[in-house]
Phi, psi and omega in degrees: 000137170286137180278116181295144177286165172315300195294318178294309172314318181291323173295333183287311188294316181287326177288327179280341199055041158288332174222185192064236180282088189274177182278336181302129189278160191282324185289331168294325189291306174309320176298312191288309164334296191297316188285337170298317187287337173268010168088018164288107181287356163298337177253002170277357174054034181094344178287159167238091201255024171045213170264022193274342193228058199259001180246113174304350182274331186290321182292311179308311184309310187273007159266343172297308191299295191275349187226326179107011170292161180308136189273348186279113184290340166288348169285106190253316186231165178096207202279146163240180193217159172226125182286124187289341170304313178303313175295332180269337167306317181296325190296310177305316179304301173314305183310295180309328164304316176295318169310316174289341184279332176292323187284320171299340195052054182284160172263125198242139174238130162247158188196137193222142163261000173230084182287339174292346175222333185254355184296333165287337175279337185280324180290325180302299177302334167297327186288307186311318187284339172289318180304330172280358182092009174288171195248109175272120182302135179258108178294153183290146172299162168066018175288129185236143171210147176045042177074021189207196178243144173259115180227176194230128175239119185049044174077024188226123169293126177221165168274124187238124165221149182045039170065030175219149174281128189243152173280134166207147183266346190302142177265000182285336169295330178302309172319308188303307187315293190292328168302311179294324177290325192073186188285319192287334168269011196293132174302141167298306186229134174250142180225117196199220185187159177049231193271344172306298185299322173292319184293321172312310182294317184295329173287355175086044165244138177313102185246129175242127177228148174264133175228155185270176180278356167255015173251070185288349184304314185291333176295314171301329177311299184291324179294335168264008183078011178291317176264129165285333162201156182224126181253110179279134189191155166287125194265008181202088169259184186309315187230117170316338187281340171310343180249022179284323192279330178296324177294312179303317171306305178306310179290332180287322187277326176283354190084006185247018187277158168068000000 
């Protein structure tokens, strides 16, 4: 795949609605910000936020700064946005962390709560790091969480229940992996999303996560230093192949392409 320049990647992100005018409506975003501020731990994505974020306007301010949502609190319904320049900035920060992982031949764990859209993104990065000598974590078998199983496909940990892969925000699958690995098997880096990424960061592991504009916790985690990198994007667009130029750009920037 040709590697897009930054301006061409920004154009692609907007055209495919990975960023720009995204599908997630404003009222859904604000509802999630409010629930996080009200202490609903489902929206904390595995982080421990204590009583530091009890005002939804403070959450909105972080999301405007780090994700690019509309910063006007009077904007209550209709469209919301992700700034594509912030998306690419996040990819650049991720690329820097990937370069460090490759140079140190680190032990890296990949996981996703969005197997229908992001599993190939994670898998391609895993393959590139393995080619540089990194140890890609193979999770133990038989792991159970949330009345389902934690399994692995194409180097990516996912949640399975009823013979299907599930979309999940829960941190419990990551807890199951890290508990089973123990201190000796602890990864140096986790690349994930949702509660998988948040819980890894909360447990003191360098964590890089993709996050949508209605998932504020990971952006707060980066603002507080618990998350290494949080990349703003719509995490489930129409065609998973739309993410391929994004992945190619990241690997090229990290010096891991080819």
